[in-house]
mmCIF file of C-alpha atoms and ligand atoms in Angstrom:
data_model
loop_
_atom_site.group_PDB
_atom_site.id
_atom_site.type_symbol
_atom_site.label_atom_id
_atom_site.label_comp_id
_atom_site.label_asym_id
_atom_site.label_seq_id
_atom_site.Cartn_x
_atom_site.Cartn_y
_atom_site.Cartn_z
ATOM 1 C CA UNK A 1 -5.956 -26.993 -22.648
ATOM 2 C CA UNK A 2 -9.208 -25.689 -21.062
ATOM 3 C CA UNK A 3 -9.082 -22.336 -19.404
ATOM 4 C CA UNK A 4 -9.201 -18.746 -20.343
ATOM 5 C CA UNK A 5 -6.597 -17.608 -22.817
ATOM 6 C CA UNK A 6 -4.661 -14.665 -21.629
ATOM 7 C CA UNK A 7 -7.360 -12.147 -20.651
ATOM 8 C CA UNK A 8 -7.010 -8.496 -21.711
ATOM 9 C CA UNK A 9 -7.917 -6.417 -18.627
ATOM 10 C CA UNK A 10 -9.282 -3.602 -20.901
ATOM 11 C CA UNK A 11 -11.917 -5.949 -22.371
ATOM 12 C CA UNK A 12 -13.401 -7.297 -19.160
ATOM 13 C CA UNK A 13 -14.985 -5.934 -15.969
ATOM 14 C CA UNK A 14 -12.793 -5.475 -12.879
ATOM 15 C CA UNK A 15 -14.425 -8.374 -11.088
ATOM 16 C CA UNK A 16 -13.750 -10.684 -14.020
ATOM 17 C CA UNK A 17 -10.121 -9.630 -14.114
ATOM 18 C CA UNK A 18 -9.758 -10.240 -10.392
ATOM 19 C CA UNK A 19 -11.227 -13.743 -10.873
ATOM 20 C CA UNK A 20 -9.345 -14.789 -14.037
ATOM 21 C CA UNK A 21 -6.020 -12.905 -14.031
ATOM 22 C CA UNK A 22 -2.955 -15.016 -14.024
ATOM 23 C CA UNK A 23 -4.734 -18.236 -15.012
ATOM 24 C CA UNK A 24 -2.844 -18.807 -18.251
ATOM 25 C CA UNK A 25 -2.984 -22.515 -19.242
ATOM 26 C CA UNK A 26 0.812 -22.713 -19.609
ATOM 27 C CA UNK A 27 1.104 -21.559 -15.979
ATOM 28 C CA UNK A 28 -1.754 -23.639 -14.432
ATOM 29 C CA UNK A 29 -1.134 -26.946 -16.314
ATOM 30 C CA UNK A 30 -4.766 -27.917 -16.072
ATOM 31 C CA UNK A 31 -5.310 -26.723 -12.442
ATOM 32 C CA UNK A 32 -7.572 -23.917 -11.760
ATOM 33 C CA UNK A 33 -4.802 -21.909 -9.978
ATOM 34 C CA UNK A 34 -1.175 -21.517 -10.714
ATOM 35 C CA UNK A 35 0.564 -23.930 -8.371
ATOM 36 C CA UNK A 36 3.168 -22.904 -5.735
ATOM 37 C CA UNK A 37 6.517 -23.201 -7.487
ATOM 38 C CA UNK A 38 9.112 -23.901 -4.819
ATOM 39 C CA UNK A 39 12.282 -23.935 -6.645
ATOM 40 C CA UNK A 40 15.947 -22.936 -6.777
ATOM 41 C CA UNK A 41 17.098 -25.042 -9.760
ATOM 42 C CA UNK A 42 15.391 -24.726 -13.107
ATOM 43 C CA UNK A 43 16.368 -27.558 -15.448
ATOM 44 C CA UNK A 44 17.188 -27.133 -19.052
ATOM 45 C CA UNK A 45 16.451 -30.255 -21.032
ATOM 46 C CA UNK A 46 18.869 -29.482 -23.935
ATOM 47 C CA UNK A 47 21.746 -27.293 -24.720
ATOM 48 C CA UNK A 48 19.483 -25.419 -27.159
ATOM 49 C CA UNK A 49 16.972 -24.811 -24.299
ATOM 50 C CA UNK A 50 19.799 -23.465 -22.144
ATOM 51 C CA UNK A 51 20.960 -21.071 -24.839
ATOM 52 C CA UNK A 52 17.455 -19.848 -25.560
ATOM 53 C CA UNK A 53 16.748 -19.262 -21.879
ATOM 54 C CA UNK A 54 20.069 -17.443 -21.245
ATOM 55 C CA UNK A 55 19.549 -15.217 -24.330
ATOM 56 C CA UNK A 56 16.184 -13.929 -22.903
ATOM 57 C CA UNK A 57 16.262 -14.499 -19.189
ATOM 58 C CA UNK A 58 13.143 -12.545 -18.511
ATOM 59 C CA UNK A 59 11.017 -14.401 -20.968
ATOM 60 C CA UNK A 60 10.742 -17.752 -19.334
ATOM 61 C CA UNK A 61 12.090 -20.094 -16.683
ATOM 62 C CA UNK A 62 15.817 -19.207 -16.166
ATOM 63 C CA UNK A 63 16.376 -18.596 -12.538
ATOM 64 C CA UNK A 64 13.717 -18.393 -9.828
ATOM 65 C CA UNK A 65 14.706 -14.966 -8.472
ATOM 66 C CA UNK A 66 13.632 -13.715 -11.888
ATOM 67 C CA UNK A 67 10.243 -15.419 -11.342
ATOM 68 C CA UNK A 68 8.178 -18.492 -11.825
ATOM 69 C CA UNK A 69 4.511 -18.788 -12.764
ATOM 70 C CA UNK A 70 3.722 -18.345 -9.042
ATOM 71 C CA UNK A 71 5.055 -14.768 -9.241
ATOM 72 C CA UNK A 72 4.294 -14.059 -12.876
ATOM 73 C CA UNK A 73 0.614 -14.713 -12.347
ATOM 74 C CA UNK A 74 0.392 -12.178 -9.465
ATOM 75 C CA UNK A 75 2.477 -9.690 -11.286
ATOM 76 C CA UNK A 76 0.326 -9.899 -14.393
ATOM 77 C CA UNK A 77 -2.810 -9.535 -12.282
ATOM 78 C CA UNK A 78 -1.500 -6.463 -10.539
ATOM 79 C CA UNK A 79 -0.294 -4.841 -13.771
ATOM 80 C CA UNK A 80 -3.785 -5.320 -15.250
ATOM 81 C CA UNK A 81 -5.258 -3.397 -12.254
ATOM 82 C CA UNK A 82 -3.484 -0.188 -13.231
ATOM 83 C CA UNK A 83 -4.203 1.373 -16.642
ATOM 84 C CA UNK A 84 -0.942 2.687 -18.019
ATOM 85 C CA UNK A 85 1.212 0.028 -16.347
ATOM 86 C CA UNK A 86 4.150 -1.556 -18.202
ATOM 87 C CA UNK A 87 5.025 -4.128 -15.535
ATOM 88 C CA UNK A 88 5.011 -5.093 -11.846
ATOM 89 C CA UNK A 89 7.810 -6.595 -9.703
ATOM 90 C CA UNK A 90 7.231 -8.402 -6.433
ATOM 91 C CA UNK A 91 9.344 -7.912 -3.368
ATOM 92 C CA UNK A 92 9.760 -9.597 -0.005
ATOM 93 C CA UNK A 93 7.794 -6.866 1.811
ATOM 94 C CA UNK A 94 6.077 -3.512 1.319
ATOM 95 C CA UNK A 95 9.038 -1.671 2.765
ATOM 96 C CA UNK A 96 11.366 -3.510 0.280
ATOM 97 C CA UNK A 97 9.099 -2.288 -2.482
ATOM 98 C CA UNK A 98 9.403 1.403 -1.289
ATOM 99 C CA UNK A 99 13.189 0.965 -1.213
ATOM 100 C CA UNK A 100 13.370 -0.616 -4.767
ATOM 101 C CA UNK A 101 11.242 2.073 -6.223
ATOM 102 C CA UNK A 102 13.428 4.813 -4.701
ATOM 103 C CA UNK A 103 16.709 3.075 -5.635
ATOM 104 C CA UNK A 104 15.551 2.596 -9.200
ATOM 105 C CA UNK A 105 15.376 6.366 -9.761
ATOM 106 C CA UNK A 106 18.043 8.103 -7.626
ATOM 107 C CA UNK A 107 21.838 8.530 -7.942
ATOM 108 C CA UNK A 108 24.421 10.286 -5.848
ATOM 109 C CA UNK A 109 23.837 14.034 -5.778
ATOM 110 C CA UNK A 110 20.092 13.755 -6.291
ATOM 111 C CA UNK A 111 17.424 15.285 -4.081
ATOM 112 C CA UNK A 112 14.192 13.638 -3.107
ATOM 113 C CA UNK A 113 11.046 15.325 -1.814
ATOM 114 C CA UNK A 114 9.014 13.219 0.636
ATOM 115 C CA UNK A 115 5.568 13.978 2.085
ATOM 116 C CA UNK A 116 5.751 14.820 5.854
ATOM 117 C CA UNK A 117 2.902 12.309 6.270
ATOM 118 C CA UNK A 118 4.854 9.366 4.930
ATOM 119 C CA UNK A 119 5.054 5.837 6.456
ATOM 120 C CA UNK A 120 7.756 6.195 9.014
ATOM 121 C CA UNK A 121 10.138 3.528 7.814
ATOM 122 C CA UNK A 122 10.325 5.265 4.412
ATOM 123 C CA UNK A 123 11.591 8.282 6.325
ATOM 124 C CA UNK A 124 14.292 6.149 8.006
ATOM 125 C CA UNK A 125 15.317 4.745 4.588
ATOM 126 C CA UNK A 126 15.739 8.314 3.189
ATOM 127 C CA UNK A 127 17.466 9.767 6.302
ATOM 128 C CA UNK A 128 19.783 6.717 6.640
ATOM 129 C CA UNK A 129 20.653 4.619 3.652
ATOM 130 C CA UNK A 130 19.889 7.185 0.934
ATOM 131 C CA UNK A 131 21.841 9.894 2.740
ATOM 132 C CA UNK A 132 24.850 7.539 3.106
ATOM 133 C CA UNK A 133 24.849 7.230 -0.650
ATOM 134 C CA UNK A 134 24.753 11.049 -1.193
ATOM 135 C CA UNK A 135 21.032 11.484 -1.803
ATOM 136 C CA UNK A 136 19.386 14.337 0.165
ATOM 137 C CA UNK A 137 15.787 14.258 1.270
ATOM 138 C CA UNK A 138 13.584 17.088 2.341
ATOM 139 C CA UNK A 139 10.041 16.786 3.633
ATOM 140 C CA UNK A 140 7.077 18.841 2.363
ATOM 141 C CA UNK A 141 3.630 19.688 3.559
ATOM 142 C CA UNK A 142 1.314 16.867 2.449
ATOM 143 C CA UNK A 143 -1.402 19.528 1.693
ATOM 144 C CA UNK A 144 0.867 21.200 -0.910
ATOM 145 C CA UNK A 145 -0.415 20.760 -4.509
ATOM 146 C CA UNK A 146 1.109 22.911 -7.219
ATOM 147 C CA UNK A 147 2.844 24.931 -4.486
ATOM 148 C CA UNK A 148 5.343 22.065 -4.260
ATOM 149 C CA UNK A 149 7.125 23.932 -7.133
ATOM 150 C CA UNK A 150 8.448 26.302 -4.383
ATOM 151 C CA UNK A 151 10.450 23.480 -2.667
ATOM 152 C CA UNK A 152 11.663 21.824 -5.842
ATOM 153 C CA UNK A 153 15.471 21.968 -6.381
ATOM 154 C CA UNK A 154 17.345 21.751 -9.674
ATOM 155 C CA UNK A 155 18.457 18.185 -8.661
ATOM 156 C CA UNK A 156 15.041 16.930 -7.351
ATOM 157 C CA UNK A 157 14.792 13.569 -8.981
ATOM 158 C CA UNK A 158 11.764 12.069 -7.213
ATOM 159 C CA UNK A 159 8.644 13.157 -5.245
ATOM 160 C CA UNK A 160 7.205 10.569 -2.818
ATOM 161 C CA UNK A 161 3.418 10.817 -2.131
ATOM 162 C CA UNK A 162 1.320 8.797 0.170
ATOM 163 C CA UNK A 163 -2.437 9.537 -0.264
ATOM 164 C CA UNK A 164 -3.870 9.523 2.181
ATOM 165 C CA UNK A 165 -1.059 9.334 4.797
ATOM 166 C CA UNK A 166 -1.573 6.069 6.690
ATOM 167 C CA UNK A 167 -1.376 7.715 10.159
ATOM 168 C CA UNK A 168 -2.891 11.111 9.626
ATOM 169 C CA UNK A 169 -4.936 10.783 6.389
ATOM 170 C CA UNK A 170 -4.147 13.951 4.516
ATOM 171 C CA UNK A 171 -5.308 13.499 0.876
ATOM 172 C CA UNK A 172 -2.754 14.708 -1.578
ATOM 173 C CA UNK A 173 -3.344 16.548 -4.846
ATOM 174 C CA UNK A 174 -1.309 14.086 -6.883
ATOM 175 C CA UNK A 175 -2.246 15.319 -10.370
ATOM 176 C CA UNK A 176 -0.989 18.821 -9.427
ATOM 177 C CA UNK A 177 2.200 17.398 -7.816
ATOM 178 C CA UNK A 178 2.848 15.163 -10.818
ATOM 179 C CA UNK A 179 2.454 18.100 -13.273
ATOM 180 C CA UNK A 180 5.169 20.014 -11.333
ATOM 181 C CA UNK A 181 7.381 16.865 -11.080
ATOM 182 C CA UNK A 182 7.122 15.964 -14.731
ATOM 183 C CA UNK A 183 7.767 19.538 -15.935
ATOM 184 C CA UNK A 184 11.033 19.318 -14.042
ATOM 185 C CA UNK A 185 11.910 15.810 -15.273
ATOM 186 C CA UNK A 186 11.296 14.241 -11.841
ATOM 187 C CA UNK A 187 9.511 11.005 -11.071
ATOM 188 C CA UNK A 188 6.463 10.513 -8.761
ATOM 189 C CA UNK A 189 6.471 7.504 -6.466
ATOM 190 C CA UNK A 190 3.265 6.740 -4.635
ATOM 191 C CA UNK A 191 2.729 4.432 -1.656
ATOM 192 C CA UNK A 192 -0.743 3.270 -2.752
ATOM 193 C CA UNK A 193 -1.227 0.717 0.102
ATOM 194 C CA UNK A 194 -4.319 2.425 1.653
ATOM 195 C CA UNK A 195 -6.594 2.701 -1.375
ATOM 196 C CA UNK A 196 -5.077 -0.040 -3.555
ATOM 197 C CA UNK A 197 -5.434 0.186 -7.347
ATOM 198 C CA UNK A 198 -9.102 -0.827 -6.816
ATOM 199 C CA UNK A 199 -9.967 2.547 -5.299
ATOM 200 C CA UNK A 200 -7.137 4.682 -6.650
ATOM 201 C CA UNK A 201 -5.536 4.018 -10.092
ATOM 202 C CA UNK A 202 -2.329 5.771 -9.170
ATOM 203 C CA UNK A 203 -0.729 5.754 -12.656
ATOM 204 C CA UNK A 204 -3.823 7.422 -14.047
ATOM 205 C CA UNK A 205 -3.393 10.191 -11.538
ATOM 206 C CA UNK A 206 0.130 10.915 -12.751
ATOM 207 C CA UNK A 207 2.205 8.548 -10.609
ATOM 208 C CA UNK A 208 5.123 6.735 -12.332
ATOM 209 C CA UNK A 209 5.899 4.083 -9.727
ATOM 210 C CA UNK A 210 3.010 2.719 -7.721
ATOM 211 C CA UNK A 211 4.076 0.871 -4.497
ATOM 212 C CA UNK A 212 1.882 -1.573 -2.678
ATOM 213 C CA UNK A 213 2.345 -3.346 0.633
ATOM 214 C CA UNK A 214 0.500 -6.505 -0.498
ATOM 215 C CA UNK A 215 0.841 -7.550 3.081
ATOM 216 C CA UNK A 216 -2.257 -5.441 3.776
ATOM 217 C CA UNK A 217 -5.405 -5.753 1.565
ATOM 218 C CA UNK A 218 -4.127 -7.957 -1.254
ATOM 219 C CA UNK A 219 -3.066 -10.820 1.058
ATOM 220 C CA UNK A 220 -5.925 -9.692 3.197
ATOM 221 C CA UNK A 221 -5.729 -12.360 5.871
ATOM 222 C CA UNK A 222 -2.792 -11.164 8.030
ATOM 223 C CA UNK A 223 -0.729 -14.145 7.019
ATOM 224 C CA UNK A 224 1.635 -12.892 4.255
ATOM 225 C CA UNK A 225 4.488 -10.413 3.895
ATOM 226 C CA UNK A 226 4.851 -9.124 0.373
ATOM 227 C CA UNK A 227 5.248 -5.921 -1.627
ATOM 228 C CA UNK A 228 5.069 -4.896 -5.270
ATOM 229 C CA UNK A 229 5.861 -1.949 -7.439
ATOM 230 C CA UNK A 230 3.899 -1.276 -10.615
ATOM 231 C CA UNK A 231 5.661 1.010 -13.111
ATOM 232 C CA UNK A 232 4.749 2.861 -16.212
ATOM 233 C CA UNK A 233 6.862 2.499 -19.480
ATOM 234 C CA UNK A 234 9.140 5.289 -18.452
ATOM 235 C CA UNK A 235 10.211 3.720 -15.178
ATOM 236 C CA UNK A 236 9.824 -0.040 -15.854
ATOM 237 C CA UNK A 237 13.231 -0.800 -17.279
ATOM 238 C CA UNK A 238 15.132 0.758 -14.382
ATOM 239 C CA UNK A 239 12.781 -0.793 -11.838
ATOM 240 C CA UNK A 240 13.351 -4.329 -13.286
ATOM 241 C CA UNK A 241 17.085 -3.863 -13.452
ATOM 242 C CA UNK A 242 17.226 -2.564 -9.855
ATOM 243 C CA UNK A 243 15.215 -5.546 -8.600
ATOM 244 C CA UNK A 244 17.492 -7.964 -10.377
ATOM 245 C CA UNK A 245 20.614 -6.131 -8.975
ATOM 246 C CA UNK A 246 19.202 -6.297 -5.467
ATOM 247 C CA UNK A 247 18.142 -9.962 -5.782
ATOM 248 C CA UNK A 248 14.649 -8.790 -4.936
ATOM 249 C CA UNK A 249 11.984 -11.446 -5.287
ATOM 250 C CA UNK A 250 9.023 -12.872 -3.372
ATOM 251 C CA UNK A 251 8.484 -16.253 -1.710
ATOM 252 C CA UNK A 252 6.237 -18.420 -3.954
ATOM 253 C CA UNK A 253 4.018 -19.338 -1.011
ATOM 254 C CA UNK A 254 3.338 -15.684 -0.242
ATOM 255 C CA UNK A 255 2.738 -14.833 -3.886
ATOM 256 C CA UNK A 256 0.188 -17.642 -4.032
ATOM 257 C CA UNK A 257 -1.563 -16.320 -0.926
ATOM 258 C CA UNK A 258 -1.711 -12.870 -2.442
ATOM 259 C CA UNK A 259 -3.144 -14.088 -5.709
ATOM 260 C CA UNK A 260 -5.733 -15.974 -3.691
ATOM 261 C CA UNK A 261 -6.477 -12.793 -1.735
ATOM 262 C CA UNK A 262 -6.917 -10.905 -4.950
ATOM 263 C CA UNK A 263 -9.786 -13.058 -5.973
ATOM 264 C CA UNK A 264 -11.999 -11.748 -3.118
ATOM 265 C CA UNK A 265 -10.301 -8.379 -2.646
ATOM 266 C CA UNK A 266 -13.137 -6.261 -4.085
ATOM 267 C CA UNK A 267 -15.685 -7.857 -1.816
ATOM 268 C CA UNK A 268 -13.539 -7.543 1.169
ATOM 269 C CA UNK A 269 -12.580 -3.902 0.449
ATOM 270 C CA UNK A 270 -16.101 -2.837 -0.184
ATOM 271 C CA UNK A 271 -17.127 -4.400 3.192
ATOM 272 C CA UNK A 272 -14.125 -2.867 5.052
ATOM 273 C CA UNK A 273 -15.207 0.460 3.531
ATOM 274 C CA UNK A 274 -18.886 0.181 4.509
ATOM 275 C CA UNK A 275 -18.089 -1.001 8.051
ATOM 276 C CA UNK A 276 -15.440 1.749 8.616
ATOM 277 C CA UNK A 277 -17.741 4.500 7.376
ATOM 278 C CA UNK A 278 -20.545 3.312 9.636
ATOM 279 C CA UNK A 279 -18.253 3.229 12.705
ATOM 280 C CA UNK A 280 -16.626 6.505 11.740
ATOM 281 C CA UNK A 281 -20.011 8.231 11.509
ATOM 282 C CA UNK A 282 -21.062 6.772 14.921
ATOM 283 C CA UNK A 283 -17.801 7.909 16.550
ATOM 284 C CA UNK A 284 -18.300 11.405 15.225
ATOM 285 C CA UNK A 285 -21.338 11.669 17.546
ATOM 286 C CA UNK A 286 -19.519 10.371 20.583
ATOM 287 C CA UNK A 287 -18.813 12.916 23.343
ATOM 288 C CA UNK A 288 -15.320 11.394 24.173
ATOM 289 C CA UNK A 289 -14.236 11.761 20.532
ATOM 290 C CA UNK A 290 -13.081 15.222 19.409
ATOM 291 C CA UNK A 291 -12.242 14.422 15.834
ATOM 292 C CA UNK A 292 -12.707 11.539 13.360
ATOM 293 C CA UNK A 293 -10.121 11.691 10.648
ATOM 294 C CA UNK A 294 -11.573 9.763 7.688
ATOM 295 C CA UNK A 295 -11.391 11.133 4.157
ATOM 296 C CA UNK A 296 -14.776 9.858 3.186
ATOM 297 C CA UNK A 297 -16.513 11.980 5.921
ATOM 298 C CA UNK A 298 -17.631 15.410 4.735
ATOM 299 C CA UNK A 299 -15.905 16.804 7.906
ATOM 300 C CA UNK A 300 -12.471 15.771 6.572
ATOM 301 C CA UNK A 301 -10.559 18.813 5.320
ATOM 302 C CA UNK A 302 -9.543 17.040 2.051
ATOM 303 C CA UNK A 303 -12.932 15.438 1.492
ATOM 304 C CA UNK A 304 -13.278 17.236 -1.850
ATOM 305 C CA UNK A 305 -9.991 15.854 -3.174
ATOM 306 C CA UNK A 306 -10.907 12.349 -2.040
ATOM 307 C CA UNK A 307 -14.268 12.577 -3.809
ATOM 308 C CA UNK A 308 -12.518 13.825 -7.033
ATOM 309 C CA UNK A 309 -9.766 11.104 -7.145
ATOM 310 C CA UNK A 310 -10.963 8.040 -5.248
ATOM 311 C CA UNK A 311 -13.746 5.560 -5.863
ATOM 312 C CA UNK A 312 -13.783 4.139 -2.306
ATOM 313 C CA UNK A 313 -12.147 4.273 1.106
ATOM 314 C CA UNK A 314 -10.119 1.647 3.008
ATOM 315 C CA UNK A 315 -11.005 0.503 6.493
ATOM 316 C CA UNK A 316 -8.222 2.492 8.105
ATOM 317 C CA UNK A 317 -8.744 5.905 9.763
ATOM 318 C CA UNK A 318 -7.964 7.745 12.981
ATOM 319 C CA UNK A 319 -9.697 9.360 15.887
ATOM 320 C CA UNK A 320 -8.680 11.969 18.420
ATOM 321 C CA UNK A 321 -10.044 11.702 21.985
ATOM 322 C CA UNK A 322 -10.763 14.228 24.646
ATOM 323 C CA UNK A 323 -7.575 14.867 26.696
ATOM 324 C CA UNK A 324 -7.055 12.087 29.333
ATOM 325 C CA UNK A 325 -4.225 10.728 31.419
ATOM 326 C CA UNK A 326 -2.190 7.750 30.267
ATOM 327 C CA UNK A 327 -3.828 5.357 32.795
ATOM 328 C CA UNK A 328 -7.233 6.193 31.229
ATOM 329 C CA UNK A 329 -5.903 5.359 27.797
ATOM 330 C CA UNK A 330 -4.480 2.116 29.243
ATOM 331 C CA UNK A 331 -7.993 1.195 30.580
ATOM 332 C CA UNK A 332 -9.472 1.937 27.133
ATOM 333 C CA UNK A 333 -6.976 -0.193 25.308
ATOM 334 C CA UNK A 334 -6.511 -3.082 27.664
ATOM 335 C CA UNK A 335 -10.026 -4.365 27.951
ATOM 336 C CA UNK A 336 -11.000 -4.586 24.312
ATOM 337 C CA UNK A 337 -12.882 -7.744 23.292
ATOM 338 C CA UNK A 338 -12.757 -7.615 19.455
ATOM 339 C CA UNK A 339 -10.079 -5.049 18.430
ATOM 340 C CA UNK A 340 -6.495 -6.317 18.703
ATOM 341 C CA UNK A 341 -3.584 -3.984 19.200
ATOM 342 C CA UNK A 342 -0.850 -4.057 16.512
ATOM 343 C CA UNK A 343 0.877 -2.224 13.693
ATOM 344 C CA UNK A 344 -0.147 -4.123 10.624
ATOM 345 C CA UNK A 345 -3.622 -3.824 9.076
ATOM 346 C CA UNK A 346 -5.558 -4.750 5.942
ATOM 347 C CA UNK A 347 -6.444 -8.273 7.197
ATOM 348 C CA UNK A 348 -9.991 -9.340 7.925
ATOM 349 C CA UNK A 349 -9.565 -8.382 11.577
ATOM 350 C CA UNK A 350 -10.037 -5.087 13.505
ATOM 351 C CA UNK A 351 -6.880 -3.513 14.765
ATOM 352 C CA UNK A 352 -6.321 -0.459 17.069
ATOM 353 C CA UNK A 353 -3.134 1.384 17.593
ATOM 354 C CA UNK A 354 -2.255 4.484 19.636
ATOM 355 C CA UNK A 355 -0.317 6.849 17.346
ATOM 356 C CA UNK A 356 1.856 9.884 18.008
ATOM 357 C CA UNK A 357 2.450 11.512 14.599
ATOM 358 C CA UNK A 358 3.784 14.706 16.061
ATOM 359 C CA UNK A 359 6.956 12.846 16.970
ATOM 360 C CA UNK A 360 7.635 12.091 13.349
ATOM 361 C CA UNK A 361 7.005 15.469 11.585
ATOM 362 C CA UNK A 362 9.843 17.679 10.441
ATOM 363 C CA UNK A 363 8.160 19.961 7.827
ATOM 364 C CA UNK A 364 4.775 20.882 9.406
ATOM 365 C CA UNK A 365 4.088 20.445 13.083
ATOM 366 C CA UNK A 366 1.163 18.104 13.867
ATOM 367 C CA UNK A 367 -1.166 19.431 16.551
ATOM 368 C CA UNK A 368 -3.532 17.467 18.657
ATOM 369 C CA UNK A 369 -4.982 17.915 22.152
ATOM 370 C CA UNK A 370 -5.885 14.370 23.228
ATOM 371 C CA UNK A 371 -4.866 10.827 22.486
ATOM 372 C CA UNK A 372 -4.978 9.627 18.869
ATOM 373 C CA UNK A 373 -5.913 6.119 17.899
ATOM 374 C CA UNK A 374 -5.663 4.547 14.443
ATOM 375 C CA UNK A 375 -8.390 2.015 13.753
ATOM 376 C CA UNK A 376 -8.520 -0.681 11.106
ATOM 377 C CA UNK A 377 -12.116 -1.796 10.781
ATOM 378 C CA UNK A 378 -12.308 -5.482 9.887
ATOM 379 C CA UNK A 379 -15.083 -7.739 8.725
ATOM 380 C CA UNK A 380 -16.725 -8.397 12.133
ATOM 381 C CA UNK A 381 -20.207 -7.161 12.899
ATOM 382 C CA UNK A 382 -20.443 -3.403 13.074
ATOM 383 C CA UNK A 383 -22.675 -3.694 16.232
ATOM 384 C CA UNK A 384 -20.056 -5.816 18.029
ATOM 385 C CA UNK A 385 -17.260 -3.356 17.084
ATOM 386 C CA UNK A 386 -19.310 -0.303 18.119
ATOM 387 C CA UNK A 387 -20.126 -1.984 21.439
ATOM 388 C CA UNK A 388 -16.462 -2.731 21.973
ATOM 389 C CA UNK A 389 -15.514 0.822 21.364
ATOM 390 C CA UNK A 390 -18.308 2.265 23.385
ATOM 391 C CA UNK A 391 -17.278 0.098 26.365
ATOM 392 C CA UNK A 392 -13.603 1.177 25.932
ATOM 393 C CA UNK A 393 -14.527 4.882 25.820
ATOM 394 C CA UNK A 394 -16.656 4.415 28.929
ATOM 395 C CA UNK A 395 -13.745 2.658 30.743
ATOM 396 C CA UNK A 396 -11.465 5.553 29.880
ATOM 397 C CA UNK A 397 -13.860 8.038 31.516
ATOM 398 C CA UNK A 398 -14.574 6.194 34.774
ATOM 399 C CA UNK A 399 -12.642 7.435 37.784
HETATM 400 C C1 LIG B 1 2.594 -1.705 6.012
HETATM 401 C C2 LIG B 1 2.925 -0.604 5.163
HETATM 402 C C3 LIG B 1 4.121 -0.629 4.407
HETATM 403 C C4 LIG B 1 5.098 -1.723 4.524
HETATM 404 O O1 LIG B 1 4.596 -2.974 4.295
HETATM 405 P P1 LIG B 1 5.362 -4.256 4.891
HETATM 406 O O2 LIG B 1 5.013 -5.415 3.977
HETATM 407 O O3 LIG B 1 4.833 -4.463 6.304
HETATM 408 O O4 LIG B 1 6.819 -4.004 4.939
HETATM 409 C C5 LIG B 1 4.328 0.389 3.562
HETATM 410 N N1 LIG B 1 3.571 1.445 3.437
HETATM 411 C C6 LIG B 1 2.370 1.559 4.107
HETATM 412 C C7 LIG B 1 1.469 2.709 3.921
HETATM 413 C C8 LIG B 1 2.057 0.490 4.972
HETATM 414 O O5 LIG B 1 0.888 0.611 5.705
#
């Protein structure tokens, strides 16, 4: 059958891998893309086929929660993006992926260290469900590198990093944290949604389990909900077993949308990056903006770490404004023409969100003097977006 044989990601350029990954002839059956396999029943043609499938349930078509070519193609594509990966499992959402990664490593009596900058639902998971099952969590300063050794406990089983934090954008020294974790036998779990493996190969930085909300840049069009965990060889067997125990799987339609998104992801991400940096630099000169919090700006306190470890920046950053009353903030937000207000990001569209990170912190207080806005810069014209923001800032300042 025509089509690329299984491509080895180490032998081709990144762009080629993004274009060809997952297109195995036995999965595509002569189509260019693997089709959407909507299925609950997988049919065994003979008793011998049934016995063979049951003996190796993860090797082929056995039961759709274990996967079909719709999910395998995306899993294989994602695994190939992370040097050092042993496998990837898809989940129904990014949060489900965070949960599966954690549940695959902890047991009752364990302790988990979580960055104080973490995605808030991860905090709820740790303080609620994990606590109920006898797992304690403490939160650490996201700017701790090797000093994290001081807060390690004999039963610390996992360290959760999110670099940069998706509200406050502290860049973490993951290689230093991983050295401490591994010396103590602990596992490092990274939420790598912001940079994606394209800009941050997490496993190469010392991470064992790399979590992705595919909902964001991989799907890329604000129309899918999907998560994934990519694991190294040490963590892969337990991750796979945990996903099977939890019945974790992804909808074939969403997996297909994500694979489609992956084909253009590098182009989109590079454009998000360029647009966001242009707007961030412009905002830095605006009198109503006291601080632009973007790791690729030299003014960012962790800029050096970002330069060392990342090859690009996402379109998501934050700004702090001069102090203003709430009705001024309402005027700013309510008249926007191009930015929409919402929580999710990573689609083609520009999104704005007022954020209050100080309400979430428990390890290190977060200080700010004026309103803080998180911006996701989409693929619209930079001039239109700047004009939208300029008008919004002017509305906020009119009496
Ligand atoms: C959105 C997001 C998630 C969760 O993804 P969902 O698919 O929306 O559940 C996890 N981590 C980060 C950093 C996110 O931005």
